[in-house]
Coordinates of C-alpha atoms in Angstrom, one line a residue:
X471 CA 0.0 0.0 0.0
X472 CA 1.5 3.3 -1.0
X473 CA 2.3 5.8 1.7
X474 CA -0.1 8.8 2.3
X475 CA 1.4 12.2 1.1
X476 CA 1.8 13.2 4.7
X477 CA 3.9 10.0 5.5
X478 CA 5.9 10.5 2.3
X479 CA 7.1 14.1 3.2
X480 CA 7.7 13.5 6.9
X481 CA 9.7 10.3 5.9
X482 CA 12.3 12.4 4.2
X483 CA 15.1 13.6 6.7
X484 CA 16.0 16.7 4.9
X485 CA 12.7 18.4 4.5
X486 CA 13.3 20.4 7.8
X487 CA 16.9 21.2 6.5
X488 CA 15.5 22.8 3.4
X489 CA 13.2 25.0 5.5
X490 CA 16.3 26.1 7.5
X491 CA 18.3 26.8 4.5
X492 CA 15.4 28.9 3.0
X493 CA 15.0 30.8 6.3
X494 CA 18.8 31.6 6.4
X495 CA 18.8 32.9 2.7
X496 CA 15.8 35.2 3.4
X497 CA 17.1 36.5 6.7
X498 CA 20.5 37.3 5.0
X499 CA 18.9 39.0 2.1
X500 CA 16.8 41.2 4.4
X501 CA 19.9 42.3 6.4
X502 CA 22.9 42.4 3.9
X503 CA 23.9 41.8 0.3
X504 CA 23.9 37.9 -0.1
X505 CA 27.3 38.3 -1.9
X506 CA 29.1 40.5 0.8
X507 CA 29.2 39.6 4.5
X508 CA 31.9 38.4 6.9
X509 CA 32.3 36.4 10.0
X510 CA 30.8 35.8 12.5
X511 CA 27.9 34.6 10.4
X512 CA 24.2 35.0 11.4
X513 CA 23.2 32.1 13.8
X514 CA 20.4 30.8 11.4
X515 CA 23.0 30.8 8.6
X516 CA 25.7 29.0 10.6
X517 CA 23.0 26.5 11.6
X518 CA 22.0 26.0 7.8
X519 CA 25.7 25.5 6.9
X520 CA 26.4 22.9 9.8
X521 CA 23.2 20.8 9.2
X522 CA 23.8 20.9 5.2
X523 CA 27.5 19.6 5.8
X524 CA 26.2 17.0 8.0
X525 CA 23.5 15.8 5.6
X526 CA 26.1 15.7 2.7
X527 CA 28.5 13.6 4.8
X528 CA 25.6 11.1 5.6
X529 CA 25.0 10.9 1.8
X530 CA 28.8 10.6 1.2
X531 CA 28.8 13.8 -0.8
X532 CA 31.2 16.7 -0.7
X533 CA 29.6 19.4 1.5
X534 CA 29.8 23.2 1.0
X535 CA 33.0 24.4 2.5
X536 CA 31.7 27.8 3.8
X537 CA 28.6 30.0 3.9
X538 CA 29.4 31.7 0.7
X539 CA 29.8 28.2 -0.9
X540 CA 26.4 27.2 0.4
X541 CA 24.9 30.4 -1.1
X542 CA 26.9 29.5 -4.2
X543 CA 24.9 26.2 -4.3
X544 CA 21.6 28.1 -3.7
X545 CA 22.3 30.2 -6.8
X546 CA 24.0 27.7 -9.2
X547 CA 22.6 24.4 -8.3
X548 CA 19.0 23.3 -8.9
X549 CA 17.6 21.6 -5.7
X550 CA 17.0 18.4 -7.5
X551 CA 20.8 18.1 -7.8
X552 CA 21.5 18.6 -4.1
X553 CA 22.7 15.5 -2.3
X554 CA 19.7 15.7 0.3
X555 CA 17.0 13.2 1.3
X556 CA 13.9 14.9 -0.2
X557 CA 10.5 13.7 -1.7
X558 CA 11.0 12.0 -5.1
X559 CA 10.3 14.3 -8.1
X560 CA 9.5 17.3 -5.6
X561 CA 11.8 19.6 -7.6
X562 CA 12.8 20.5 -11.3
X563 CA 15.7 21.6 -13.2
X564 CA 14.7 25.3 -12.7
X565 CA 14.1 25.2 -8.9
X566 CA 16.9 27.4 -7.3
X567 CA 16.7 29.1 -3.8
X568 CA 18.5 32.2 -5.3
X569 CA 17.7 33.6 -8.6
X570 CA 20.7 33.2 -10.9
X571 CA 20.3 36.6 -12.6
X572 CA 19.5 39.0 -9.7
X573 CA 21.0 37.2 -6.7
X574 CA 17.7 37.6 -4.9
X575 CA 15.8 34.8 -3.0
X576 CA 13.4 33.2 -5.4
X577 CA 9.5 32.9 -4.8
X578 CA 10.2 29.1 -4.2
X579 CA 12.7 30.1 -1.4
X580 CA 10.1 32.3 0.2
X581 CA 7.5 29.6 0.1
X582 CA 9.8 27.1 2.0
X583 CA 10.7 30.0 4.4
X584 CA 7.0 30.2 5.2
X585 CA 6.9 26.4 6.1
X586 CA 9.7 27.0 8.7
X587 CA 9.7 27.4 12.4
X588 CA 10.1 31.2 12.3
X589 CA 6.4 31.5 12.3
X590 CA 6.3 35.1 13.7
X591 CA 8.0 36.5 10.6
X592 CA 6.5 33.9 8.2
X593 CA 2.9 34.7 9.0
X594 CA 3.3 38.3 8.8
X595 CA 1.1 38.6 5.8
X596 CA -1.7 36.7 7.4
X597 CA -1.5 38.8 10.6
X598 CA -1.8 42.0 8.5
X599 CA -4.9 40.7 6.7
X600 CA -6.5 39.5 9.9
X601 CA -5.9 42.9 11.4
X602 CA -7.5 44.6 8.4
X603 CA -10.5 42.3 8.6
X604 CA -10.9 43.1 12.4
X605 CA -10.7 46.8 11.8
X606 CA -13.1 46.8 8.8
X607 CA -15.6 44.6 10.8
X608 CA -15.4 47.0 13.7
X609 CA -16.2 49.9 11.3
X610 CA -19.1 47.8 9.8
X611 CA -17.6 48.4 6.3
X612 CA -17.0 45.5 4.0
X613 CA -16.2 47.9 1.3
X614 CA -13.2 49.3 3.2
X615 CA -11.8 45.8 3.3
X616 CA -12.2 45.5 -0.5
X617 CA -10.7 48.9 -1.0
X618 CA -7.7 47.6 1.2
X619 CA -7.2 44.6 -0.8
X620 CA -7.3 46.4 -4.1
X621 CA -4.7 48.7 -2.7
X622 CA -2.3 46.0 -1.9
X623 CA -2.9 44.6 -5.4
X624 CA -2.8 47.8 -7.4
X625 CA -0.4 50.0 -5.4
X626 CA 2.5 48.0 -4.0
X627 CA 4.7 51.1 -4.6
X628 CA 3.8 54.6 -3.2
X629 CA 5.3 58.0 -3.7
X630 CA 4.8 61.0 -1.6
X631 CA 2.0 62.1 -3.9
X632 CA 0.3 58.7 -3.7
X633 CA 0.4 58.6 0.1
X634 CA -1.3 62.1 0.2
X635 CA -4.0 61.0 -2.1
X636 CA -4.7 57.8 -0.1
X637 CA -4.9 60.0 3.0
X638 CA -8.1 61.5 1.6
X639 CA -9.6 58.2 0.6
X640 CA -12.7 57.6 3.1
X641 CA -13.0 53.9 2.3
X642 CA -9.4 53.3 3.7
X643 CA -10.1 55.3 6.9
X644 CA -10.7 52.1 9.1
X645 CA -7.1 50.7 8.0
X646 CA -5.2 54.1 8.0
X647 CA -3.0 53.2 11.1
X648 CA -2.2 49.9 9.5
X649 CA -1.0 51.5 6.2
X650 CA 1.8 53.2 8.0
X651 CA 3.2 49.9 9.1
X652 CA 2.9 47.8 6.0
X653 CA 4.7 50.3 3.7
X654 CA 8.5 50.5 4.0
X655 CA 11.1 52.8 2.5
X656 CA 12.4 51.5 -0.9
X657 CA 16.1 50.3 -0.5
X658 CA 18.7 52.1 -2.4
X659 CA 19.5 48.9 -4.3
X660 CA 16.5 49.5 -6.5
X661 CA 17.8 53.0 -7.7
X662 CA 19.5 53.4 -11.0
X663 CA 20.7 56.9 -12.0
X664 CA 18.7 58.3 -9.1
X665 CA 15.3 56.8 -10.1
X666 CA 13.2 53.8 -9.1
X667 CA 11.5 51.9 -12.0
X668 CA 8.3 49.8 -11.5
X669 CA 7.3 46.9 -13.5
X670 CA 4.4 47.7 -16.0
X671 CA 2.8 44.3 -15.5
X672 CA 2.8 43.6 -11.7
X673 CA 3.6 47.3 -10.5
X674 CA 6.4 46.2 -8.1
X675 CA 9.9 47.7 -8.1
X676 CA 12.4 46.4 -10.7
X677 CA 15.8 45.4 -9.6
X678 CA 18.5 47.0 -11.9
X679 CA 21.0 44.4 -13.2
X680 CA 24.8 45.0 -13.8
X681 CA 24.3 44.2 -17.5
X682 CA 21.9 47.2 -17.8
X683 CA 18.7 45.1 -17.6
X684 CA 15.9 44.7 -15.2
X685 CA 14.7 41.9 -13.0
X686 CA 11.2 41.6 -11.8
X687 CA 10.6 39.5 -8.5
X688 CA 7.4 38.1 -9.9
X689 CA 7.7 34.5 -11.5
X690 CA 4.8 35.2 -13.6
X691 CA 6.3 38.4 -15.1
X692 CA 9.6 36.5 -15.9
X693 CA 7.6 33.8 -17.5
X694 CA 6.3 36.4 -20.0
X695 CA 9.7 37.7 -21.1
X696 CA 11.8 40.7 -20.1
X697 CA 10.4 43.1 -17.6
X698 CA 8.5 45.8 -19.3
X699 CA 9.3 49.2 -17.5
X700 CA 6.4 51.1 -16.0
X701 CA 6.7 54.4 -14.0
X702 CA 10.1 56.0 -13.6
X703 CA 10.3 57.6 -10.2
X704 CA 13.0 60.2 -9.8
X705 CA 13.8 60.3 -6.2
X706 CA 14.4 64.1 -6.1
X707 CA 11.1 64.7 -7.9
X708 CA 8.8 62.3 -6.2
X709 CA 10.1 62.5 -2.7
X710 CA 9.9 59.4 -0.5
X711 CA 9.2 56.1 -2.2
X712 CA 7.8 53.3 -0.2
X713 CA 6.9 49.6 -1.0
X714 CA 4.8 47.0 0.6
X715 CA 6.8 44.5 2.9
X716 CA 8.1 41.6 1.1
X717 CA 5.7 38.9 2.6
X718 CA 2.7 41.1 1.4
X719 CA 4.1 41.6 -2.1
X720 CA 4.9 37.7 -2.2
X721 CA 1.5 36.4 -0.9
X722 CA -0.9 39.1 -1.3
X723 CA 0.0 41.4 -4.3
X724 CA 1.2 38.5 -6.5
X725 CA -1.8 36.3 -6.2
X726 CA -3.9 39.5 -6.1
X727 CA -2.7 40.2 -9.6
X728 CA -3.9 36.8 -10.7
X729 CA -7.2 37.4 -9.0
X730 CA -8.0 40.6 -10.7
X731 CA -7.0 39.3 -14.1
X732 CA -9.4 36.4 -13.6
X733 CA -12.1 38.8 -12.5
X734 CA -11.7 40.7 -15.8
X735 CA -11.9 37.5 -17.9
X736 CA -15.1 36.4 -16.1
X737 CA -16.8 39.8 -16.3
X738 CA -16.2 39.8 -20.0
X739 CA -18.4 36.7 -20.0
X740 CA -21.0 38.8 -18.4
X741 CA -20.9 36.8 -15.2
X742 CA -21.5 38.5 -11.8
X743 CA -18.3 38.7 -9.8
X744 CA -17.8 39.8 -6.2
X745 CA -14.3 40.0 -5.0
X746 CA -13.1 39.0 -1.5
X747 CA -16.8 38.4 -0.2
X748 CA -17.7 38.0 3.4
X749 CA -14.4 39.8 4.5
X750 CA -12.2 37.4 2.3
X751 CA -14.0 34.2 3.0
X752 CA -12.6 33.3 -0.4
X753 CA -11.3 35.3 -3.5
X754 CA -14.1 35.3 -6.1
X755 CA -17.9 34.6 -5.8
X756 CA -19.3 34.0 -9.3
X757 CA -22.9 34.0 -10.0
X758 CA -24.3 32.5 -13.2
X759 CA -27.7 33.7 -14.6
X760 CA -29.3 30.6 -13.3
X761 CA -28.3 31.5 -9.7
X762 CA -25.7 28.8 -9.5
X763 CA -22.7 30.1 -7.5
X764 CA -18.9 29.2 -7.7
X765 CA -16.5 30.0 -4.8
X766 CA -12.9 30.4 -6.2
X767 CA -9.5 30.7 -4.2
X768 CA -6.7 31.8 -6.5
X769 CA -3.1 30.6 -5.5
X770 CA 0.2 31.5 -7.1
X771 CA 2.7 29.1 -5.7
X772 CA 5.9 27.8 -7.3
X773 CA 5.9 24.5 -5.5
X774 CA 2.8 22.3 -6.0
X775 CA 3.6 20.0 -3.2
X776 CA 3.6 22.8 -0.7
X777 CA 0.3 24.0 -2.1
X778 CA -1.2 20.5 -1.9
X779 CA -0.3 20.2 1.8
X780 CA -1.8 23.7 2.4
X781 CA -5.0 22.8 0.7
X782 CA -8.2 23.1 2.8
X783 CA -11.9 23.3 2.0
X784 CA -13.2 26.6 1.0
X785 CA -15.3 28.2 3.9
X786 CA -19.1 27.9 3.3
X787 CA -20.0 31.4 3.9
X788 CA -21.1 33.3 1.8
X789 CA -22.9 30.2 0.5
X790 CA -22.1 28.6 -2.7
X791 CA -22.8 25.6 -4.8
X792 CA -19.3 24.5 -6.0
X793 CA -15.7 25.7 -4.9
X794 CA -12.3 25.0 -6.0
X795 CA -8.7 26.4 -6.0
X796 CA -7.2 28.0 -9.2
X797 CA -3.6 28.4 -10.2
X798 CA -2.3 30.6 -13.2
X799 CA -1.7 28.6 -16.2
X800 CA 1.9 29.6 -16.4
X801 CA 2.6 27.6 -13.2
X802 CA 1.3 24.4 -15.0
X803 CA 3.2 25.2 -18.2
X804 CA 6.5 25.8 -16.2
X805 CA 6.4 22.6 -14.1
X806 CA 5.7 19.1 -15.2
X807 CA 2.9 17.2 -13.5
X808 CA 2.0 20.4 -11.3
X809 CA -1.6 19.3 -10.9
X810 CA -0.6 15.8 -10.1
X811 CA 2.1 16.8 -7.6
X812 CA -0.7 19.0 -6.0
X813 CA -3.1 16.1 -5.8
X814 CA -0.6 13.6 -4.3
X815 CA 0.3 16.0 -1.6
X816 CA -3.2 17.2 -0.7
X817 CA -4.2 16.0 2.6
X818 CA -7.4 14.0 3.5
X819 CA -8.8 17.0 5.3
X820 CA -9.1 19.0 2.1
X821 CA -11.9 16.5 1.0
X822 CA -10.6 16.2 -2.5
X823 CA -10.5 20.1 -3.1
X824 CA -9.8 20.4 -7.0
X825 CA -7.0 22.7 -8.5
X826 CA -7.8 24.0 -11.8
X827 CA -5.7 26.4 -14.1
X828 CA -7.3 30.0 -14.6
X829 CA -7.7 28.8 -18.4
X830 CA -9.6 25.7 -17.4
X831 CA -11.9 27.7 -15.1
X832 CA -12.8 30.1 -17.8
X833 CA -13.4 27.2 -20.3
X834 CA -15.6 25.5 -17.9
X835 CA -17.6 28.7 -17.2
X836 CA -18.1 29.0 -20.9
X837 CA -19.3 25.5 -21.3
X838 CA -21.9 26.0 -18.4
X839 CA -23.1 29.3 -19.9
X840 CA -23.7 27.5 -23.2
X841 CA -26.1 25.0 -21.4
X842 CA -23.7 22.1 -21.5
X843 CA -23.9 19.6 -18.4
X844 CA -21.9 17.0 -17.0
X845 CA -18.5 16.5 -15.4
X846 CA -16.8 19.1 -17.8
X847 CA -19.2 21.9 -16.4
X848 CA -18.2 21.2 -12.7
X849 CA -15.4 22.6 -10.6
X850 CA -15.6 20.7 -7.4
X851 CA -16.2 17.1 -6.1
X852 CA -19.8 15.9 -6.2
X853 CA -20.2 16.4 -2.6
X854 CA -19.5 19.9 -1.2
X855 CA -17.6 19.8 2.0
X856 CA -18.3 22.2 4.9
X857 CA -15.8 23.9 7.0
X858 CA -16.3 26.2 10.1
X859 CA -12.6 27.4 10.2
X860 CA -12.4 31.0 10.8
X861 CA -9.5 33.4 10.2
X862 CA -7.6 34.9 7.2
X863 CA -7.3 33.0 4.1
X864 CA -4.1 31.2 3.0
X865 CA -2.2 33.3 0.5

């Protein structure tokens, strides 16, 4: 009898080690340049190096000789080639912890960091979302929560003029104090010739590269080709430039871009779409002309196994007839067997929660609008599960 997904993952000794390495990489990137630091090393980084060396020796493989050598592995060696005991086929040839072009931690690295023990930092995005929910509920203003979520999606970067404009937005009044905490001064590393540049697609700041090009932190943008330049923000002209904290950009802004793109595609079909209903019980509530309702949660994760282990039934309020999770098509195109890996890693408590691509969801919606019936027009298992779990949604 094959092992359950949970037994399979926990049976591999180096899964916790990978979390430790990812945490060390993210912490180092937050405090210093990954290519320029000296002894003594950060305690988390030293722990990652020591444990990696031990794991390699147990596998009778040559370990990294130093922390710079470990970081070189993270940047130049795909995880599938590391001599570690990890789940079979859990990584592909393009899975690195540090981006080879920019030297920044990859989205995959951040996802493994979230799985680590440093929960206070890793769950920052969820704490912010929960606090926004609380403030908007106290103000009896679901419209304010929707405005807050759209702000995080559409304005991850703010100039002084942007901040002044937001100060007069009455919908944001309940979360005003929160905004001061979640936007941080943009680091000088984003500057080129005294100016910041945003990505035209995802609106985050672009990282200037030594060769004169630009790097976008969003996997989806890079999958579409070279980063298109958006706004040029000359520091002396626009004043202070702030950006959302990295966990919010990673786990709220990024998936949020996929959510609003899906919203637009469904509205073009003349479907009724409500965003983040019931204070973010789920992402999209889609109502068909016959009153049939779909509940959709959009996820944009690099690793399907981690996504599968995070799967849980969609909360039942506001009520719906069917529910599923959706992932952008580029994730499936970029990784072999993405949907299969998700399904194998999904826990029994998720009650068979399906994962569809955004393209498949739209195609299914079109089929249903045309009056077709049968399995090709369903998005969920036959029996809809119920869940009374409260709290902020998983990003």
